[in-house]
Amino acid sequence: MTSLQIGQRHGGFLGVLQRALARASPHIWFERAEAKDRLAVAQRLRQHVSNPRNPPILIFPEGTCINNTSVMQFKKGSFEVGALSIQYDARFGDAFWNSSRYSMMQYLYMMMTSWAIVCDVWYLPPMFRQEGESAIDFANRVKSVIAKQGGLVDLMWDGQLKRMKPKKEWRQKQQEEFTKRLKGE
């Protein structure tokens, strides 16, 4: 049984690749910048999980690639419908695409010519949203469990920071924390 996969819609060569993948297994593509797309995806996810005969859903809740040393802030949308923890082993080939270092074509060549893509998989006990717990709090609790299992750093920042400036409130929080450390609090 194949899983339903969720991902950002792309144009160009990557878009062609996405459309080919969509013919091989079920996917839900979305535009990250479109709020109406996010709502439509959430509705499709709820509809999908309501039928127990549907295949499982594969979601990468960080919403971006990570270098396998940390777990970044999860997107809350993954936790509004309802764990499995996967950590790649870079000994034979690194599944992480450092887009500031390699073009998509270089990355695809490296992936296709690597000896193997190896990953460690931990089947964690099911986690459920607690009464009164927000999707964000639930996502952070799950992220913490996954980070601990994989021996990874539990980061509170969003992986999209590599593409854009940090939010003003994040900078202020870090400045406040730094000030407290300087004062010895």
Short mmCIF file of N, CA and C in Angstrom, two decimals:
data_model
loop_
_atom_site.label_atom_id
_atom_site.label_comp_id
_atom_site.label_asym_id
_atom_site.label_seq_id
_atom_site.Cartn_x
_atom_site.Cartn_y
_atom_site.Cartn_z
N MET A 1 0.84 -1.17 0.00
CA MET A 1 0.00 0.00 0.00
C MET A 1 0.89 1.24 0.00
N THR A 2 0.69 2.15 -0.95
CA THR A 2 1.47 3.37 -0.99
C THR A 2 0.85 4.42 -0.09
N SER A 3 1.67 5.34 0.37
CA SER A 3 1.16 6.39 1.24
C SER A 3 0.80 7.63 0.43
N LEU A 4 -0.10 8.44 0.97
CA LEU A 4 -0.42 9.73 0.40
C LEU A 4 0.69 10.68 0.80
N GLN A 5 1.21 11.45 -0.14
CA GLN A 5 2.32 12.35 0.16
C GLN A 5 1.89 13.79 -0.07
N ILE A 6 2.42 14.68 0.75
CA ILE A 6 2.08 16.09 0.72
C ILE A 6 3.32 16.87 0.34
N GLY A 7 3.19 17.89 -0.52
CA GLY A 7 4.37 18.68 -0.86
C GLY A 7 4.03 19.97 -1.55
N GLN A 8 5.01 20.86 -1.59
CA GLN A 8 4.84 22.16 -2.24
C GLN A 8 4.90 22.00 -3.74
N ARG A 9 4.01 22.65 -4.45
CA ARG A 9 3.98 22.62 -5.91
C ARG A 9 5.15 23.46 -6.43
N HIS A 10 5.84 22.94 -7.45
CA HIS A 10 6.97 23.64 -8.06
C HIS A 10 6.74 23.77 -9.56
N GLY A 11 7.46 24.69 -10.15
CA GLY A 11 7.43 24.85 -11.59
C GLY A 11 8.69 24.28 -12.21
N GLY A 12 8.88 24.51 -13.48
CA GLY A 12 10.08 24.09 -14.18
C GLY A 12 10.30 22.59 -14.17
N PHE A 13 11.57 22.19 -14.18
CA PHE A 13 11.94 20.77 -14.23
C PHE A 13 11.39 20.02 -13.02
N LEU A 14 11.48 20.65 -11.83
CA LEU A 14 10.97 20.00 -10.62
C LEU A 14 9.47 19.76 -10.73
N GLY A 15 8.75 20.69 -11.34
CA GLY A 15 7.32 20.51 -11.55
C GLY A 15 7.01 19.32 -12.45
N VAL A 16 7.82 19.15 -13.50
CA VAL A 16 7.65 17.99 -14.40
C VAL A 16 7.87 16.70 -13.61
N LEU A 17 8.91 16.69 -12.78
CA LEU A 17 9.20 15.52 -11.94
C LEU A 17 8.05 15.25 -10.97
N GLN A 18 7.49 16.30 -10.38
CA GLN A 18 6.36 16.15 -9.45
C GLN A 18 5.16 15.52 -10.15
N ARG A 19 4.84 16.02 -11.34
CA ARG A 19 3.68 15.48 -12.05
C ARG A 19 3.89 14.00 -12.40
N ALA A 20 5.12 13.63 -12.71
CA ALA A 20 5.41 12.21 -12.98
C ALA A 20 5.23 11.38 -11.72
N LEU A 21 5.71 11.88 -10.59
CA LEU A 21 5.54 11.17 -9.32
C LEU A 21 4.07 11.03 -8.96
N ALA A 22 3.31 12.06 -9.25
CA ALA A 22 1.88 12.04 -8.91
C ALA A 22 1.14 10.94 -9.65
N ARG A 23 1.66 10.52 -10.80
CA ARG A 23 1.03 9.41 -11.53
C ARG A 23 1.35 8.07 -10.88
N ALA A 24 2.47 8.00 -10.14
CA ALA A 24 2.90 6.74 -9.52
C ALA A 24 2.27 6.52 -8.15
N SER A 25 1.98 7.57 -7.43
CA SER A 25 1.38 7.44 -6.11
C SER A 25 0.59 8.71 -5.81
N PRO A 26 -0.37 8.62 -4.90
CA PRO A 26 -1.21 9.79 -4.63
C PRO A 26 -0.45 10.90 -3.90
N HIS A 27 -0.68 12.13 -4.35
CA HIS A 27 -0.04 13.32 -3.77
C HIS A 27 -1.06 14.42 -3.60
N ILE A 28 -0.77 15.31 -2.66
CA ILE A 28 -1.49 16.58 -2.54
C ILE A 28 -0.44 17.67 -2.65
N TRP A 29 -0.51 18.45 -3.73
CA TRP A 29 0.43 19.54 -3.93
C TRP A 29 -0.21 20.85 -3.49
N PHE A 30 0.57 21.79 -3.01
CA PHE A 30 0.04 23.07 -2.57
C PHE A 30 1.04 24.18 -2.86
N GLU A 31 0.53 25.42 -2.84
CA GLU A 31 1.36 26.61 -2.94
C GLU A 31 1.55 27.14 -1.54
N ARG A 32 2.78 27.19 -1.06
CA ARG A 32 3.08 27.60 0.31
C ARG A 32 2.56 29.01 0.63
N ALA A 33 2.62 29.91 -0.34
CA ALA A 33 2.24 31.30 -0.10
C ALA A 33 0.73 31.53 -0.14
N GLU A 34 -0.03 30.57 -0.59
CA GLU A 34 -1.48 30.73 -0.74
C GLU A 34 -2.22 30.19 0.47
N ALA A 35 -2.84 31.09 1.25
CA ALA A 35 -3.60 30.67 2.43
C ALA A 35 -4.76 29.76 2.04
N LYS A 36 -5.41 30.03 0.92
CA LYS A 36 -6.54 29.19 0.51
C LYS A 36 -6.07 27.77 0.16
N ASP A 37 -4.84 27.63 -0.36
CA ASP A 37 -4.29 26.30 -0.63
C ASP A 37 -4.07 25.53 0.67
N ARG A 38 -3.57 26.23 1.70
CA ARG A 38 -3.35 25.57 2.99
C ARG A 38 -4.67 25.06 3.57
N LEU A 39 -5.71 25.87 3.44
CA LEU A 39 -7.03 25.44 3.94
C LEU A 39 -7.55 24.25 3.15
N ALA A 40 -7.37 24.27 1.84
CA ALA A 40 -7.81 23.16 1.00
C ALA A 40 -7.05 21.88 1.33
N VAL A 41 -5.74 22.00 1.57
CA VAL A 41 -4.94 20.83 1.94
C VAL A 41 -5.41 20.26 3.27
N ALA A 42 -5.63 21.14 4.25
CA ALA A 42 -6.10 20.67 5.56
C ALA A 42 -7.43 19.94 5.42
N GLN A 43 -8.32 20.46 4.58
CA GLN A 43 -9.61 19.80 4.37
C GLN A 43 -9.43 18.43 3.70
N ARG A 44 -8.55 18.35 2.71
CA ARG A 44 -8.29 17.05 2.04
C ARG A 44 -7.66 16.05 3.00
N LEU A 45 -6.77 16.53 3.88
CA LEU A 45 -6.15 15.63 4.86
C LEU A 45 -7.20 15.08 5.82
N ARG A 46 -8.07 15.96 6.33
CA ARG A 46 -9.13 15.50 7.24
C ARG A 46 -10.03 14.48 6.56
N GLN A 47 -10.36 14.76 5.30
CA GLN A 47 -11.21 13.84 4.54
C GLN A 47 -10.49 12.50 4.35
N HIS A 48 -9.22 12.54 4.06
CA HIS A 48 -8.44 11.32 3.84
C HIS A 48 -8.37 10.46 5.11
N VAL A 49 -8.04 11.08 6.25
CA VAL A 49 -7.88 10.30 7.48
C VAL A 49 -9.21 9.82 8.04
N SER A 50 -10.32 10.39 7.58
CA SER A 50 -11.63 9.95 8.08
C SER A 50 -12.00 8.56 7.57
N ASN A 51 -11.34 8.10 6.51
CA ASN A 51 -11.61 6.77 5.96
C ASN A 51 -10.46 5.84 6.34
N PRO A 52 -10.70 4.87 7.25
CA PRO A 52 -9.61 3.99 7.70
C PRO A 52 -9.04 3.09 6.61
N ARG A 53 -9.72 2.97 5.47
CA ARG A 53 -9.20 2.13 4.38
C ARG A 53 -8.22 2.89 3.49
N ASN A 54 -8.11 4.20 3.66
CA ASN A 54 -7.14 4.97 2.86
C ASN A 54 -5.73 4.65 3.30
N PRO A 55 -4.76 4.78 2.37
CA PRO A 55 -3.36 4.53 2.75
C PRO A 55 -2.88 5.58 3.76
N PRO A 56 -1.79 5.28 4.49
CA PRO A 56 -1.26 6.26 5.44
C PRO A 56 -0.75 7.51 4.71
N ILE A 57 -0.58 8.58 5.47
CA ILE A 57 -0.09 9.84 4.92
C ILE A 57 1.37 10.02 5.31
N LEU A 58 2.20 10.44 4.36
CA LEU A 58 3.60 10.75 4.63
C LEU A 58 3.75 12.27 4.59
N ILE A 59 4.06 12.86 5.75
CA ILE A 59 4.23 14.30 5.86
C ILE A 59 5.59 14.58 6.49
N PHE A 60 6.32 15.51 5.91
CA PHE A 60 7.56 15.98 6.50
C PHE A 60 7.22 17.31 7.17
N PRO A 61 6.96 17.28 8.47
CA PRO A 61 6.37 18.45 9.14
C PRO A 61 7.27 19.67 9.26
N GLU A 62 8.56 19.53 8.98
CA GLU A 62 9.43 20.71 9.01
C GLU A 62 9.19 21.59 7.80
N GLY A 63 8.69 21.00 6.73
CA GLY A 63 8.37 21.77 5.53
C GLY A 63 9.57 22.13 4.68
N THR A 64 10.74 21.59 5.01
CA THR A 64 11.95 21.88 4.24
C THR A 64 12.99 20.80 4.53
N CYS A 65 14.07 20.80 3.77
CA CYS A 65 15.16 19.85 4.02
C CYS A 65 15.98 20.32 5.21
N ILE A 66 16.53 19.36 5.94
CA ILE A 66 17.38 19.66 7.10
C ILE A 66 18.62 18.80 6.99
N ASN A 67 19.69 19.23 7.64
CA ASN A 67 21.00 18.58 7.49
C ASN A 67 21.23 17.39 8.42
N ASN A 68 20.20 16.87 9.05
CA ASN A 68 20.29 15.64 9.83
C ASN A 68 21.01 15.80 11.18
N THR A 69 21.13 17.03 11.66
CA THR A 69 21.73 17.24 12.97
C THR A 69 20.72 17.78 13.96
N SER A 70 19.60 18.27 13.45
CA SER A 70 18.63 18.97 14.28
C SER A 70 17.21 18.67 13.82
N VAL A 71 16.27 19.04 14.65
CA VAL A 71 14.86 19.00 14.27
C VAL A 71 14.36 20.43 14.40
N MET A 72 13.88 20.98 13.29
CA MET A 72 13.42 22.37 13.29
C MET A 72 11.94 22.44 13.67
N GLN A 73 11.48 23.66 13.83
CA GLN A 73 10.09 23.91 14.17
C GLN A 73 9.18 23.23 13.14
N PHE A 74 8.17 22.53 13.62
CA PHE A 74 7.22 21.86 12.75
C PHE A 74 6.14 22.84 12.30
N LYS A 75 5.61 22.60 11.13
CA LYS A 75 4.47 23.36 10.65
C LYS A 75 3.22 22.81 11.34
N LYS A 76 2.37 23.68 11.84
CA LYS A 76 1.22 23.23 12.61
C LYS A 76 0.20 22.47 11.78
N GLY A 77 0.17 22.69 10.46
CA GLY A 77 -0.81 22.03 9.61
C GLY A 77 -0.75 20.51 9.68
N SER A 78 0.45 19.97 9.90
CA SER A 78 0.61 18.53 10.01
C SER A 78 -0.10 17.97 11.23
N PHE A 79 -0.38 18.82 12.19
CA PHE A 79 -0.91 18.36 13.47
C PHE A 79 -2.36 18.78 13.69
N GLU A 80 -2.95 19.32 12.67
CA GLU A 80 -4.34 19.73 12.79
C GLU A 80 -5.29 18.59 12.42
N VAL A 81 -4.78 17.53 11.81
CA VAL A 81 -5.62 16.40 11.43
C VAL A 81 -5.52 15.24 12.42
N GLY A 82 -4.88 15.30 13.13
CA GLY A 82 -4.84 14.16 14.00
C GLY A 82 -4.86 14.40 15.37
N ALA A 83 3.97 8.40 15.33
CA ALA A 83 4.95 9.22 14.61
C ALA A 83 6.10 8.29 14.26
N LEU A 84 6.21 8.86 13.28
CA LEU A 84 7.32 8.05 12.80
C LEU A 84 8.53 8.96 12.70
N SER A 85 9.68 8.51 13.13
CA SER A 85 10.88 9.33 13.06
C SER A 85 11.86 8.71 12.08
N ILE A 86 12.34 9.52 11.14
CA ILE A 86 13.30 9.06 10.13
C ILE A 86 14.54 9.93 10.23
N GLN A 87 15.72 9.27 10.26
CA GLN A 87 16.98 10.01 10.25
C GLN A 87 17.86 9.40 9.18
N TYR A 88 18.31 10.22 8.23
CA TYR A 88 19.15 9.74 7.14
C TYR A 88 20.58 9.53 7.61
N ASP A 89 21.22 8.51 7.05
CA ASP A 89 22.60 8.17 7.34
C ASP A 89 23.41 8.56 6.10
N ALA A 90 24.31 9.52 6.23
CA ALA A 90 25.01 10.08 5.07
C ALA A 90 26.26 9.30 4.65
N ARG A 91 26.49 8.10 5.21
CA ARG A 91 27.71 7.37 4.86
C ARG A 91 27.81 7.05 3.38
N PHE A 92 26.71 6.70 2.72
CA PHE A 92 26.76 6.31 1.31
C PHE A 92 26.28 7.41 0.37
N GLY A 93 25.44 8.28 0.86
CA GLY A 93 24.90 9.37 0.07
C GLY A 93 24.02 10.22 0.96
N ASP A 94 24.18 11.51 0.88
CA ASP A 94 23.44 12.40 1.76
C ASP A 94 22.14 12.83 1.10
N ALA A 95 21.01 12.52 1.72
CA ALA A 95 19.71 12.88 1.17
C ALA A 95 19.40 14.36 1.33
N PHE A 96 20.18 15.07 2.13
CA PHE A 96 19.96 16.50 2.35
C PHE A 96 20.43 17.30 1.14
N TRP A 97 19.54 18.14 0.60
CA TRP A 97 19.91 18.99 -0.53
C TRP A 97 20.23 20.38 0.01
N ASN A 98 21.49 20.74 -0.03
CA ASN A 98 21.92 22.08 0.36
C ASN A 98 21.80 22.95 -0.89
N SER A 99 20.64 23.61 -1.03
CA SER A 99 20.35 24.36 -2.25
C SER A 99 21.26 25.57 -2.44
N SER A 100 21.93 26.02 -1.38
CA SER A 100 22.87 27.13 -1.56
C SER A 100 24.23 26.63 -2.05
N ARG A 101 24.44 25.33 -2.02
CA ARG A 101 25.72 24.76 -2.46
C ARG A 101 25.61 24.02 -3.79
N TYR A 102 24.48 23.32 -4.02
CA TYR A 102 24.30 22.50 -5.22
C TYR A 102 23.05 22.91 -5.97
N SER A 103 23.13 22.88 -7.29
CA SER A 103 21.93 23.10 -8.10
C SER A 103 21.07 21.84 -8.02
N MET A 104 19.83 21.95 -8.47
CA MET A 104 18.95 20.79 -8.46
C MET A 104 19.53 19.67 -9.32
N MET A 105 20.11 20.00 -10.46
CA MET A 105 20.68 18.97 -11.33
C MET A 105 21.88 18.30 -10.68
N GLN A 106 22.75 19.07 -10.01
CA GLN A 106 23.88 18.47 -9.30
C GLN A 106 23.39 17.53 -8.20
N TYR A 107 22.41 17.98 -7.47
CA TYR A 107 21.85 17.17 -6.38
C TYR A 107 21.25 15.87 -6.92
N LEU A 108 20.45 15.97 -7.97
CA LEU A 108 19.85 14.76 -8.56
C LEU A 108 20.93 13.80 -9.04
N TYR A 109 21.98 14.33 -9.67
CA TYR A 109 23.08 13.47 -10.12
C TYR A 109 23.73 12.75 -8.92
N MET A 110 23.98 13.52 -7.84
CA MET A 110 24.59 12.91 -6.65
C MET A 110 23.69 11.83 -6.06
N MET A 111 22.38 12.10 -6.02
CA MET A 111 21.44 11.11 -5.47
C MET A 111 21.38 9.86 -6.34
N MET A 112 21.32 10.05 -7.65
CA MET A 112 21.17 8.92 -8.56
C MET A 112 22.45 8.08 -8.67
N THR A 113 23.60 8.67 -8.35
CA THR A 113 24.85 7.92 -8.45
C THR A 113 25.41 7.50 -7.09
N SER A 114 24.67 7.78 -6.02
CA SER A 114 25.15 7.37 -4.69
C SER A 114 24.99 5.86 -4.52
N TRP A 115 25.80 5.29 -3.68
CA TRP A 115 25.76 3.86 -3.44
C TRP A 115 24.41 3.43 -2.88
N ALA A 116 23.90 4.18 -1.94
CA ALA A 116 22.61 3.86 -1.32
C ALA A 116 22.14 5.07 -0.52
N ILE A 117 20.86 5.14 -0.29
CA ILE A 117 20.30 6.12 0.64
C ILE A 117 19.82 5.30 1.84
N VAL A 118 20.50 5.49 2.95
CA VAL A 118 20.24 4.69 4.15
C VAL A 118 19.59 5.59 5.20
N CYS A 119 18.61 5.07 5.89
CA CYS A 119 18.03 5.85 6.98
C CYS A 119 17.67 4.93 8.14
N ASP A 120 17.72 5.50 9.33
CA ASP A 120 17.26 4.81 10.52
C ASP A 120 15.81 5.19 10.73
N VAL A 121 14.97 4.21 11.03
CA VAL A 121 13.55 4.47 11.25
C VAL A 121 13.18 3.97 12.64
N TRP A 122 12.58 4.85 13.42
CA TRP A 122 12.08 4.48 14.74
C TRP A 122 10.56 4.60 14.72
N TYR A 123 9.88 3.53 15.07
CA TYR A 123 8.43 3.56 15.18
C TYR A 123 8.10 3.97 16.60
N LEU A 124 7.67 5.19 16.74
CA LEU A 124 7.35 5.74 18.05
C LEU A 124 5.90 5.43 18.39
N PRO A 125 5.57 5.41 19.67
CA PRO A 125 4.18 5.16 20.02
C PRO A 125 3.29 6.30 19.50
N PRO A 126 2.05 5.99 19.16
CA PRO A 126 1.15 7.05 18.67
C PRO A 126 1.02 8.16 19.71
N MET A 127 0.99 9.37 19.23
CA MET A 127 0.80 10.52 20.11
C MET A 127 -0.48 11.22 19.68
N PHE A 128 -1.25 11.63 20.64
CA PHE A 128 -2.52 12.27 20.35
C PHE A 128 -2.55 13.65 20.98
N ARG A 129 -3.28 14.52 20.35
CA ARG A 129 -3.45 15.87 20.85
C ARG A 129 -4.25 15.82 22.15
N GLN A 130 -3.72 16.46 23.17
CA GLN A 130 -4.37 16.46 24.48
C GLN A 130 -5.46 17.52 24.52
N GLU A 131 -6.40 17.33 25.40
CA GLU A 131 -7.50 18.28 25.52
C GLU A 131 -6.95 19.67 25.84
N GLY A 132 -7.39 20.66 25.08
CA GLY A 132 -6.95 22.03 25.28
C GLY A 132 -5.59 22.35 24.67
N GLU A 133 -4.93 21.37 24.09
CA GLU A 133 -3.60 21.57 23.50
C GLU A 133 -3.75 22.12 22.08
N SER A 134 -3.05 23.21 21.78
CA SER A 134 -3.11 23.79 20.43
C SER A 134 -2.31 22.91 19.47
N ALA A 135 -2.56 23.11 18.18
CA ALA A 135 -1.80 22.38 17.16
C ALA A 135 -0.31 22.69 17.29
N ILE A 136 0.03 23.93 17.63
CA ILE A 136 1.44 24.32 17.77
C ILE A 136 2.07 23.63 18.97
N ASP A 137 1.37 23.60 20.11
CA ASP A 137 1.91 22.92 21.29
C ASP A 137 2.06 21.42 21.04
N PHE A 138 1.09 20.83 20.35
CA PHE A 138 1.15 19.41 20.01
C PHE A 138 2.35 19.15 19.10
N ALA A 139 2.54 20.00 18.08
CA ALA A 139 3.67 19.85 17.16
C ALA A 139 4.99 19.93 17.91
N ASN A 140 5.11 20.87 18.85
CA ASN A 140 6.35 21.02 19.62
C ASN A 140 6.60 19.82 20.53
N ARG A 141 5.54 19.25 21.09
CA ARG A 141 5.69 18.07 21.95
C ARG A 141 6.18 16.88 21.13
N VAL A 142 5.58 16.67 19.96
CA VAL A 142 6.00 15.56 19.08
C VAL A 142 7.43 15.78 18.61
N LYS A 143 7.75 17.01 18.22
CA LYS A 143 9.11 17.34 17.76
C LYS A 143 10.14 17.02 18.82
N SER A 144 9.82 17.33 20.07
CA SER A 144 10.73 17.07 21.18
C SER A 144 10.99 15.58 21.35
N VAL A 145 9.95 14.78 21.23
CA VAL A 145 10.09 13.31 21.35
C VAL A 145 10.95 12.77 20.22
N ILE A 146 10.70 13.26 19.00
CA ILE A 146 11.48 12.80 17.84
C ILE A 146 12.94 13.20 17.98
N ALA A 147 13.20 14.43 18.40
CA ALA A 147 14.58 14.90 18.58
C ALA A 147 15.30 14.04 19.62
N LYS A 148 14.64 13.75 20.72
CA LYS A 148 15.26 12.94 21.77
C LYS A 148 15.58 11.54 21.25
N GLN A 149 14.64 10.92 20.53
CA GLN A 149 14.85 9.56 20.00
C GLN A 149 16.03 9.52 19.04
N GLY A 150 16.15 10.53 18.17
CA GLY A 150 17.23 10.54 17.18
C GLY A 150 18.52 11.15 17.66
N GLY A 151 18.57 11.63 18.92
CA GLY A 151 19.77 12.29 19.42
C GLY A 151 20.06 13.58 18.67
N LEU A 152 19.00 14.31 18.33
CA LEU A 152 19.13 15.53 17.54
C LEU A 152 18.86 16.76 18.40
N VAL A 153 19.33 17.90 17.93
CA VAL A 153 19.08 19.17 18.61
C VAL A 153 17.64 19.58 18.32
N ASP A 154 16.91 19.97 19.35
CA ASP A 154 15.52 20.40 19.22
C ASP A 154 15.50 21.91 19.04
N LEU A 155 15.38 22.37 17.79
CA LEU A 155 15.41 23.79 17.49
C LEU A 155 14.01 24.39 17.53
N MET A 156 13.92 25.63 17.97
CA MET A 156 12.63 26.31 18.02
C MET A 156 12.43 27.26 16.83
N TRP A 157 13.32 27.23 15.87
CA TRP A 157 13.17 28.14 14.74
C TRP A 157 12.73 27.40 13.49
N ASP A 158 12.18 28.17 12.60
CA ASP A 158 11.59 27.67 11.37
C ASP A 158 12.68 27.47 10.32
N GLY A 159 12.63 26.37 9.59
CA GLY A 159 13.62 26.09 8.55
C GLY A 159 13.57 27.05 7.39
N GLN A 160 12.50 27.82 7.27
CA GLN A 160 12.41 28.78 6.18
C GLN A 160 13.34 29.97 6.39
N LEU A 161 13.98 30.06 7.56
CA LEU A 161 14.91 31.16 7.82
C LEU A 161 16.06 31.18 6.82
N LYS A 162 16.38 30.02 6.25
CA LYS A 162 17.45 30.01 5.28
C LYS A 162 17.05 30.70 3.98
N ARG A 163 15.75 30.97 3.82
CA ARG A 163 15.25 31.62 2.62
C ARG A 163 14.76 33.04 2.85
N MET A 164 14.55 33.42 4.12
CA MET A 164 13.99 34.75 4.40
C MET A 164 14.50 35.28 5.73
N LYS A 165 14.21 36.53 6.01
CA LYS A 165 14.64 37.14 7.26
C LYS A 165 13.79 36.62 8.41
N PRO A 166 14.38 36.49 9.61
CA PRO A 166 13.60 36.03 10.77
C PRO A 166 12.54 37.07 11.16
N LYS A 167 11.47 36.57 11.76
CA LYS A 167 10.40 37.45 12.23
C LYS A 167 10.94 38.36 13.33
N LYS A 168 10.38 39.56 13.39
CA LYS A 168 10.83 40.56 14.36
C LYS A 168 10.72 40.01 15.79
N GLU A 169 9.61 39.32 16.11
CA GLU A 169 9.44 38.80 17.47
C GLU A 169 10.46 37.72 17.82
N TRP A 170 10.94 36.95 16.82
CA TRP A 170 11.98 35.95 17.09
C TRP A 170 13.29 36.64 17.45
N ARG A 171 13.62 37.70 16.69
CA ARG A 171 14.85 38.45 16.99
C ARG A 171 14.78 39.05 18.38
N GLN A 172 13.63 39.63 18.71
CA GLN A 172 13.46 40.25 20.03
C GLN A 172 13.61 39.22 21.14
N LYS A 173 13.03 38.05 20.96
CA LYS A 173 13.12 37.00 21.98
C LYS A 173 14.58 36.58 22.19
N GLN A 174 15.32 36.41 21.09
CA GLN A 174 16.73 36.03 21.19
C GLN A 174 17.54 37.14 21.87
N GLN A 175 17.23 38.39 21.56
CA GLN A 175 17.93 39.51 22.19
C GLN A 175 17.65 39.54 23.69
N GLU A 176 16.40 39.27 24.07
CA GLU A 176 16.05 39.24 25.49
C GLU A 176 16.78 38.11 26.21
N GLU A 177 16.83 36.94 25.60
CA GLU A 177 17.54 35.80 26.19
C GLU A 177 19.03 36.09 26.35
N PHE A 178 19.61 36.71 25.32
CA PHE A 178 21.03 37.05 25.37
C PHE A 178 21.31 38.06 26.48
N THR A 179 20.43 39.05 26.61
CA THR A 179 20.57 40.07 27.66
C THR A 179 20.52 39.42 29.05
N LYS A 180 19.60 38.48 29.23
CA LYS A 180 19.49 37.78 30.53
C LYS A 180 20.79 37.02 30.84
N ARG A 181 21.37 36.39 29.83
CA ARG A 181 22.63 35.66 30.05
C ARG A 181 23.76 36.60 30.41
N LEU A 182 23.79 37.75 29.73
CA LEU A 182 24.84 38.73 30.04
C LEU A 182 24.72 39.26 31.49
N LYS A 183 23.49 39.40 31.95
CA LYS A 183 23.24 39.90 33.30
C LYS A 183 23.41 38.79 34.35
N GLY A 184 23.55 37.56 33.89
CA GLY A 184 23.72 36.43 34.81
C GLY A 184 22.43 35.97 35.45
N GLU A 185 21.33 36.22 34.82
CA GLU A 185 20.01 35.81 35.35
C GLU A 185 19.74 34.35 35.08
#
